[in-house]
XYZ file of C-alpha atoms in Angstrom:
568
model
C 0.000 0.000 0.000
C 1.414 3.393 -1.020
C 2.208 5.746 1.868
C 0.002 8.860 1.939
C 1.914 12.068 1.201
C 2.227 13.992 4.458
C 2.291 17.790 4.469
C 5.019 19.651 6.329
C 5.578 23.266 7.389
C 8.616 23.544 5.080
C 6.910 22.245 1.911
C 6.532 25.758 0.467
C 10.318 26.061 0.045
C 10.207 23.166 -2.417
C 7.003 23.934 -4.320
C 8.929 23.981 -7.628
C 10.973 20.838 -6.922
C 10.451 17.094 -6.759
C 10.973 16.170 -3.111
C 11.402 12.432 -3.722
C 15.115 11.660 -3.544
C 16.089 8.785 -5.838
C 19.577 7.325 -5.926
C 20.893 4.448 -8.044
C 21.893 1.071 -6.647
C 25.638 1.502 -6.985
C 28.783 2.419 -5.074
C 29.802 6.007 -4.318
C 32.634 5.624 -6.831
C 30.316 4.328 -9.587
C 27.893 7.183 -8.869
C 30.707 9.761 -9.094
C 31.760 8.347 -12.482
C 28.165 8.533 -13.726
C 27.789 12.153 -12.612
C 31.101 13.492 -13.971
C 31.151 12.144 -17.548
C 30.866 15.639 -19.018
C 33.573 17.211 -16.816
C 36.725 15.585 -18.244
C 38.539 18.892 -18.855
C 37.307 20.688 -15.739
C 39.559 20.915 -12.663
C 38.498 18.439 -9.980
C 41.176 19.669 -7.559
C 43.230 22.813 -7.114
C 46.140 22.213 -4.739
C 48.360 25.214 -4.092
C 47.739 26.342 -7.665
C 48.267 22.937 -9.277
C 45.047 21.975 -11.062
C 44.177 18.310 -11.534
C 41.527 17.732 -14.212
C 38.861 15.065 -13.872
C 40.596 13.054 -16.605
C 43.896 12.989 -14.686
C 42.118 12.538 -11.341
C 40.344 9.391 -12.581
C 43.613 8.065 -13.997
C 45.241 8.511 -10.574
C 42.320 6.672 -8.936
C 42.761 3.716 -11.313
C 46.513 3.688 -10.686
C 45.945 3.774 -6.924
C 43.323 1.010 -7.142
C 45.805 -1.266 -8.958
C 48.410 -0.580 -6.286
C 46.001 -1.469 -3.479
C 45.169 -4.711 -5.279
C 48.897 -5.438 -5.689
C 49.271 -4.981 -1.916
C 46.588 -7.644 -1.488
C 43.601 -5.512 -0.477
C 40.446 -7.543 -1.062
C 36.766 -6.729 -1.390
C 35.387 -5.998 2.083
C 38.791 -5.222 3.630
C 39.149 -2.001 5.625
C 41.800 0.549 4.622
C 42.437 3.444 7.015
C 43.173 6.971 5.795
C 44.858 9.188 8.395
C 45.530 12.264 6.271
C 44.818 15.992 5.977
C 43.114 17.485 2.895
C 45.470 16.503 0.089
C 44.920 15.051 -3.407
C 46.345 11.738 -2.144
C 43.555 11.509 0.424
C 40.878 12.060 -2.257
C 42.496 9.638 -4.711
C 42.867 6.877 -2.110
C 39.280 7.423 -0.891
C 37.764 6.722 -4.310
C 40.267 3.958 -5.167
C 39.394 2.001 -2.019
C 35.687 2.186 -2.840
C 36.340 1.268 -6.480
C 37.880 -2.079 -5.493
C 35.032 -2.871 -3.078
C 36.954 -2.185 0.137
C 35.836 0.047 3.028
C 37.373 3.408 3.971
C 38.122 4.176 7.629
C 38.736 7.907 8.149
C 40.904 8.873 11.148
C 41.945 12.288 12.486
C 45.716 12.725 11.864
C 46.086 14.543 15.201
C 44.826 11.509 17.116
C 47.129 10.128 19.790
C 49.033 6.936 19.038
C 46.796 4.859 21.336
C 43.717 6.316 19.623
C 45.129 5.410 16.205
C 45.791 1.864 17.410
C 42.257 1.638 18.771
C 40.719 2.843 15.474
C 42.837 0.373 13.484
C 41.932 -2.566 15.698
C 38.227 -1.705 16.065
C 37.852 -1.757 12.272
C 40.290 -4.646 11.588
C 42.203 -2.434 9.180
C 44.816 -4.180 7.057
C 46.416 -1.221 5.269
C 47.057 2.322 6.535
C 47.638 5.433 4.404
C 49.048 8.095 6.700
C 50.691 11.484 6.795
C 54.444 10.907 6.876
C 54.767 13.067 10.000
C 52.826 10.372 11.887
C 55.702 7.897 11.669
C 56.824 8.841 15.198
C 53.448 7.632 16.510
C 52.839 4.729 14.158
C 56.185 3.020 14.766
C 55.196 2.423 18.389
C 51.830 0.775 17.747
C 51.806 -0.784 14.285
C 52.884 -4.262 15.448
C 49.928 -4.357 17.835
C 47.469 -4.170 14.907
C 46.499 -6.277 11.877
C 48.004 -3.692 9.506
C 50.595 -5.293 7.234
C 51.483 -2.224 5.161
C 51.683 1.522 5.839
C 51.753 3.959 2.925
C 53.248 7.314 3.913
C 52.262 10.438 1.971
C 53.587 13.962 2.351
C 51.573 17.183 1.945
C 54.224 18.113 -0.614
C 53.703 15.091 -2.906
C 51.222 16.920 -5.172
C 52.495 20.463 -4.715
C 53.851 22.410 -7.706
C 57.584 21.762 -8.227
C 58.938 24.952 -6.622
C 56.650 24.733 -3.608
C 57.457 21.033 -3.227
C 61.162 21.838 -3.068
C 60.631 24.668 -0.588
C 58.516 22.438 1.672
C 61.095 19.655 1.672
C 63.920 22.076 2.484
C 62.110 23.946 5.264
C 59.959 21.215 6.829
C 60.447 17.856 5.165
C 64.037 17.252 6.221
C 63.129 17.819 9.880
C 60.699 14.896 9.829
C 61.789 11.509 11.133
C 61.498 9.033 8.291
C 61.047 5.266 8.491
C 64.040 3.069 7.742
C 63.814 0.163 5.339
C 61.063 -1.990 6.728
C 58.498 -4.377 5.275
C 55.770 -2.318 6.950
C 56.442 0.968 5.161
C 56.304 2.390 1.635
C 56.131 5.966 0.334
C 53.250 7.247 -1.813
C 55.136 7.752 -5.078
C 56.673 4.290 -4.850
C 53.272 2.851 -3.867
C 51.583 4.341 -6.980
C 53.975 2.367 -9.206
C 53.297 -0.970 -7.474
C 50.287 -1.554 -9.700
C 51.932 -0.666 -13.013
C 51.801 -4.301 -14.142
C 48.643 -5.390 -12.314
C 46.214 -6.870 -14.857
C 43.457 -8.155 -12.567
C 40.006 -6.648 -12.022
C 39.840 -3.339 -10.155
C 36.116 -2.604 -10.621
C 33.835 -4.133 -7.997
C 30.136 -3.326 -8.188
C 28.607 -2.641 -4.787
C 25.028 -2.013 -3.680
C 23.880 1.370 -2.404
C 23.297 -0.374 0.962
C 26.808 -1.839 1.216
C 29.154 -0.390 3.819
C 31.403 2.267 2.311
C 32.916 4.527 4.971
C 33.588 4.440 8.713
C 33.798 7.768 10.546
C 34.440 8.412 14.225
C 32.435 10.706 16.446
C 31.298 11.316 19.997
C 27.936 9.848 18.963
C 24.605 11.193 20.166
C 25.314 10.033 23.726
C 28.791 11.547 24.080
C 30.571 8.161 24.012
C 33.038 7.782 21.073
C 31.590 5.563 18.369
C 32.466 4.333 14.893
C 29.703 5.245 12.450
C 29.132 3.157 9.337
C 27.856 4.982 6.257
C 26.647 2.971 3.227
C 27.103 4.128 -0.377
C 23.598 5.679 -0.519
C 24.633 8.325 2.042
C 26.960 9.823 -0.561
C 24.825 9.540 -3.690
C 21.744 10.586 -1.712
C 23.463 13.688 -0.335
C 24.521 14.696 -3.820
C 20.956 14.314 -5.106
C 19.778 16.562 -2.260
C 22.527 19.070 -3.008
C 21.335 19.479 -6.593
C 18.287 21.192 -5.054
C 19.636 22.837 -1.906
C 22.767 24.162 -3.655
C 21.020 24.773 -6.969
C 23.032 27.942 -7.742
C 26.219 25.918 -8.289
C 27.342 25.135 -11.828
C 30.263 23.073 -13.189
C 33.453 25.111 -12.999
C 32.562 26.786 -9.695
C 34.904 26.227 -6.751
C 34.692 25.476 -3.043
C 37.351 26.274 -0.453
C 37.778 22.821 1.101
C 39.263 23.708 4.460
C 37.090 21.471 6.642
C 38.990 18.203 7.184
C 37.905 15.061 5.393
C 38.022 12.890 8.509
C 34.970 14.960 9.534
C 31.637 14.172 7.832
C 31.003 17.810 6.852
C 34.433 18.048 5.217
C 34.283 14.655 3.515
C 30.834 14.958 1.950
C 30.025 18.677 1.659
C 33.555 19.878 0.873
C 34.857 16.968 -1.222
C 32.427 14.305 -2.448
C 29.477 16.508 -3.420
C 31.564 19.229 -5.136
C 33.419 16.631 -7.201
C 30.117 15.050 -8.270
C 28.734 18.479 -9.225
C 31.773 19.493 -11.286
C 32.859 22.011 -8.654
C 36.612 22.372 -8.090
C 37.851 21.479 -4.598
C 40.483 23.998 -3.476
C 42.237 21.731 -0.994
C 44.022 23.178 2.028
C 45.756 20.667 4.318
C 45.912 23.212 7.129
C 44.017 26.388 7.963
C 46.234 29.403 8.668
C 44.281 32.392 10.021
C 47.224 34.750 9.384
C 47.304 34.050 5.645
C 43.568 33.507 5.102
C 43.281 36.843 3.269
C 45.953 35.746 0.758
C 44.146 32.439 0.233
C 40.867 34.216 -0.575
C 42.542 36.707 -2.934
C 44.402 33.948 -4.770
C 41.567 31.462 -5.296
C 38.397 33.620 -5.230
C 36.199 30.656 -4.177
C 32.517 30.547 -5.096
C 31.661 28.620 -1.916
C 33.069 29.299 1.541
C 32.606 26.603 4.173
C 33.828 26.702 7.733
C 33.321 26.200 11.427
C 32.737 29.283 13.619
C 36.444 29.695 14.397
C 37.169 30.245 10.687
C 34.677 33.112 10.457
C 35.987 34.534 13.728
C 39.459 34.574 12.160
C 38.033 36.277 9.072
C 36.499 39.063 11.152
C 39.677 39.566 13.180
C 42.086 39.637 10.206
C 42.846 43.307 9.508
C 44.287 42.399 6.106
C 40.798 41.480 4.868
C 39.873 45.084 4.031
C 40.341 44.777 0.270
C 39.209 41.157 -0.153
C 36.326 40.980 -2.631
C 33.454 38.567 -1.899
C 31.220 39.591 -4.795
C 31.668 36.226 -6.579
C 30.569 34.128 -3.580
C 27.304 32.175 -3.940
C 27.279 30.360 -0.578
C 28.845 31.178 2.804
C 28.242 28.046 4.881
C 28.781 27.530 8.610
C 28.512 24.179 10.332
C 30.146 21.973 12.938
C 29.077 24.199 15.842
C 26.613 26.985 16.598
C 27.273 30.655 15.854
C 25.745 33.244 18.159
C 23.127 35.610 16.750
C 25.398 38.590 17.384
C 28.307 36.967 15.547
C 25.993 36.010 12.667
C 24.958 39.656 12.288
C 28.619 40.779 12.371
C 29.543 38.282 9.649
C 26.628 39.429 7.461
C 27.742 43.062 7.826
C 31.281 42.032 6.924
C 30.080 40.219 3.798
C 28.001 43.234 2.708
C 30.947 45.589 3.185
C 33.070 43.305 0.982
C 30.752 43.200 -2.022
C 28.712 40.092 -1.259
C 24.948 39.891 -1.630
C 24.909 36.652 0.382
C 24.310 36.122 4.089
C 25.957 33.497 6.250
C 23.954 30.285 5.922
C 23.975 27.964 8.899
C 23.230 24.281 8.714
C 22.638 21.523 11.204
C 23.625 17.906 11.036
C 25.678 15.090 12.452
C 27.748 12.141 11.297
C 24.811 9.784 11.870
C 22.888 11.745 9.205
C 25.842 12.019 6.775
C 26.207 15.719 7.487
C 23.554 18.369 6.898
C 19.987 17.634 8.000
C 18.933 21.257 7.524
C 20.397 24.158 5.604
C 19.464 27.832 5.370
C 18.853 27.815 1.632
C 15.660 28.078 -0.454
C 14.715 31.300 1.376
C 14.754 29.711 4.843
C 17.628 31.769 6.272
C 16.778 33.346 9.632
C 19.119 34.687 12.312
C 19.340 31.994 14.991
C 17.882 29.304 12.733
C 19.552 26.428 10.889
C 17.206 26.531 7.910
C 14.635 24.117 6.568
C 15.211 20.353 6.247
C 17.232 19.365 3.189
C 14.956 18.234 0.373
C 13.387 14.863 1.159
C 14.286 14.981 4.856
C 11.681 14.860 7.624
C 12.305 16.501 11.003
C 10.025 15.864 13.965
C 10.298 17.436 17.415
C 9.589 14.821 20.078
C 8.970 15.226 23.803
C 11.849 13.233 25.398
C 9.593 12.135 28.261
C 6.259 11.286 26.608
C 7.673 10.540 23.107
C 4.780 12.547 21.628
C 5.326 14.890 18.679
C 5.332 18.541 19.682
C 3.857 21.535 17.890
C 5.142 24.831 16.500
C 7.741 26.593 18.693
C 7.721 23.793 21.267
C 11.200 22.599 22.286
C 11.972 18.896 22.249
C 14.377 16.362 20.779
C 15.176 16.740 17.078
C 14.489 13.440 15.275
C 15.406 12.980 11.628
C 14.312 10.657 8.832
C 16.293 10.731 5.602
C 17.662 8.610 2.762
C 21.148 9.400 4.086
C 20.914 7.969 7.613
C 23.813 5.845 8.832
C 23.710 2.056 8.651
C 24.551 1.932 12.354
C 27.392 1.975 14.860
C 30.194 -0.470 14.145
C 29.839 -3.645 16.252
C 27.424 -1.887 18.600
C 23.884 -3.067 17.959
C 22.538 -1.922 21.334
C 23.609 1.698 20.775
C 22.362 1.560 17.181
C 18.934 0.468 18.390
C 18.826 3.336 20.896
C 19.511 5.933 18.211
C 17.706 4.485 15.163
C 13.994 3.943 15.765
C 11.085 3.086 13.490
C 8.260 5.576 14.052
C 4.534 5.043 13.522
C 4.799 6.403 9.952
C 6.932 3.369 9.060
C 10.142 5.399 8.598
C 13.378 5.081 10.552
C 14.466 8.169 12.501
C 17.705 9.136 14.191
C 17.339 10.403 17.745
C 19.874 13.234 17.577
C 20.147 13.920 21.300
C 19.726 17.605 20.432
C 17.009 19.982 21.544
C 15.312 22.285 19.071
C 12.013 23.527 17.676
C 10.282 24.314 14.382
C 8.718 27.728 13.796
C 5.555 28.449 11.798
C 7.573 28.882 8.581
C 9.170 25.452 8.817
C 12.589 26.746 9.923
C 14.442 24.591 12.463
C 16.067 26.224 15.487
C 18.788 24.292 17.305
C 18.774 24.944 21.051
C 21.532 22.689 22.414
C 22.589 19.160 23.301
C 20.182 17.394 25.641
C 23.208 16.350 27.690
C 24.105 20.017 28.303
C 20.702 20.858 29.716
C 21.041 22.269 33.253
C 18.125 21.619 35.624
C 18.166 24.019 38.581
C 15.373 23.802 41.168
C 13.177 22.217 38.512
C 13.839 24.942 35.929
C 15.448 24.143 32.563
C 18.498 26.268 31.769
C 19.776 26.128 28.192
C 23.508 27.001 28.275
C 23.606 28.070 24.629
C 20.804 30.574 25.179
C 22.646 32.072 28.176
C 25.894 32.151 26.152
C 24.181 34.024 23.295
C 22.822 36.621 25.717
C 26.226 37.101 27.374
C 27.970 37.494 24.007
C 25.779 40.519 23.301
C 27.476 42.390 26.166
C 29.833 45.091 24.836
C 32.620 43.600 26.971
C 32.328 39.884 26.142
C 34.010 38.217 23.191
C 32.967 34.650 24.014
C 31.214 32.686 26.746
C 30.742 29.089 27.781
C 28.172 28.088 30.416
C 28.329 24.800 32.322
C 26.262 23.140 35.043
C 27.781 22.361 38.443
C 26.148 20.173 41.132
C 24.442 22.074 43.961
C 23.350 20.537 47.305
C 19.678 21.545 47.062
C 19.121 23.146 43.648
C 20.424 20.096 41.819
C 22.633 22.190 39.517
C 23.582 25.822 39.051
C 25.023 27.581 36.013
C 28.542 28.998 35.978
C 30.004 31.016 33.109
C 33.482 31.111 31.605
C 34.166 34.459 29.923
C 36.669 35.740 27.351
C 36.753 39.541 27.272
C 37.015 41.496 24.035
C 40.442 42.701 22.938
C 41.459 45.812 24.848
C 39.032 45.187 27.744
C 40.759 44.737 31.110
C 39.431 42.460 33.847
C 38.417 45.154 36.352
C 35.826 45.577 39.095
C 33.789 47.879 36.810
C 33.767 45.379 33.948
C 32.880 42.455 36.203
C 30.039 44.407 37.834
C 28.686 45.437 34.444
C 28.619 41.798 33.299
C 26.813 40.634 36.454
C 24.271 43.468 36.207
C 23.851 42.860 32.474
C 23.073 39.160 33.054
C 20.553 39.965 35.779
C 18.842 42.437 33.480
C 18.710 40.175 30.431
C 18.088 36.737 31.953
C 15.438 35.130 34.136
C 16.720 34.908 37.713
C 17.189 31.118 37.622
C 19.350 31.395 34.465
C 21.820 33.947 35.870
C 25.249 32.338 36.339
C 26.308 31.914 39.970
C 29.941 32.557 39.133
C 32.034 34.078 36.326
C 35.494 32.729 35.535
C 37.673 34.808 33.204
C 40.030 33.172 30.734
C 42.251 34.190 27.807
C 41.083 31.282 25.647
C 38.896 28.183 25.773
C 40.133 24.624 25.306
C 38.999 23.138 21.999
C 38.210 19.592 20.959
C 40.101 18.163 17.982
C 37.047 19.134 15.925
C 37.625 22.794 16.972
C 34.524 23.031 19.164
C 34.677 24.577 22.643
C 35.475 21.719 25.023
C 32.876 22.543 27.666
C 33.532 19.238 29.437
C 37.116 20.280 30.182
C 35.876 23.568 31.579
C 33.278 21.744 33.637
C 35.910 19.319 34.965
C 38.085 22.299 35.894
C 35.356 23.509 38.256
C 34.503 20.043 39.562
C 38.135 19.458 40.577
C 37.959 22.562 42.769
């Protein structure tokens, strides 16, 4: 029996589009080949000014696939990539999928014990890693099932002069592996398959496992998330609607790292499938960001809040022209309303007609669930659901669906939901649930609401909710209010146990440049909070810091700040 078409508050954004997302039954590599047939002479990658056309890019993928097969990688094996944003990372990613193996993406700044854990949890047999990681890998590699490590340098695909400069200034300082059966360098590895004549094309289903990513999960416990091929093809089909202004030949500044879902899919896979050049940067440098923008003139800017903060604070940005930009995308963490307004003013003063567009998503949903396109951009909002997605707001206690402007847990149904957590069926079953409409939904563990126009507003993590004397305190709301003070640059609010209130809120504060920590300033901030916030939301204490600790995903590490207080 055909499911009755349900009406949603956001339907009007898609009145001129087909909202049924269809994706073919094939691998993410096969889908990419199908989508890029007309782009042979376009640049797939721009790496420090060296442009790699689709024709050459596909040749490299084939060459890499042969080399993996020569190493003995079989269909269903797991190959780990522990690399920054380089052409080698992109090439290896597609080559692994082409031969029917599974990609395991790992943060290159992970500790050596973390790397060992990721390798063993996934039963990885081959590792492609940044050559600078040798000092970590040499200590743990024999405690894993990995039989070969391929080392690649950020300089391997640089233009000749830049390659030489890198090797003189940085490369020779790096400890290099000695002759060992475990290790091989990228350029040597690429020639391994020169005489391989076996099959390198393995057809896979859209439901077959393709990629493993690592995240804190919706419960805060680190998990390995398995994404099937449909997550990639499905996201590209959605992007054809939600990023409809993009045309082949456009470019995206791919700064967000590919071990992160946002970076892998939104900044690499989707652009390549759309014929959009990926301007790869292995490392973000705030001091030279103005030069990067002048040199490449990207059509799409993507970044986490810290990138846009750096943009606002860079005094060399005065003459940078943004008139060519079609999308300015923020994700990975929330941006305060005040900062959003500042960024919009900055864009206007630099020739852009675009506003900052926030999105919301998670690894379990293959990246963006919502995006502020299609006319759904509101300050404080994260846009409407991506085409074909369904968002429901559920009361965490009663499990009933809530109405307009009522805050509850954000639950998402989409064609791009994860397959599950690796070897963790119990956690998978907690997060993936079949609702009464017959669809599977991800319980995000996030609080939010939908307004009358169908725009989603993210409130905060359910785990961060502070309950004080029975009242709900939303730290992100308090932080946004504090950031509007003329003296405060940034704020982070945490909950601390209290003997009879249950919890109370305490605030960590970073003052704006040039503002001294004085009695007058402190009194203003306390009075300001009392004026702007309900009495139960006012922080009990203010702790002043020069900077906040960050997670390896560049989010404020509120748990470290909370632990700092708990230890006292």
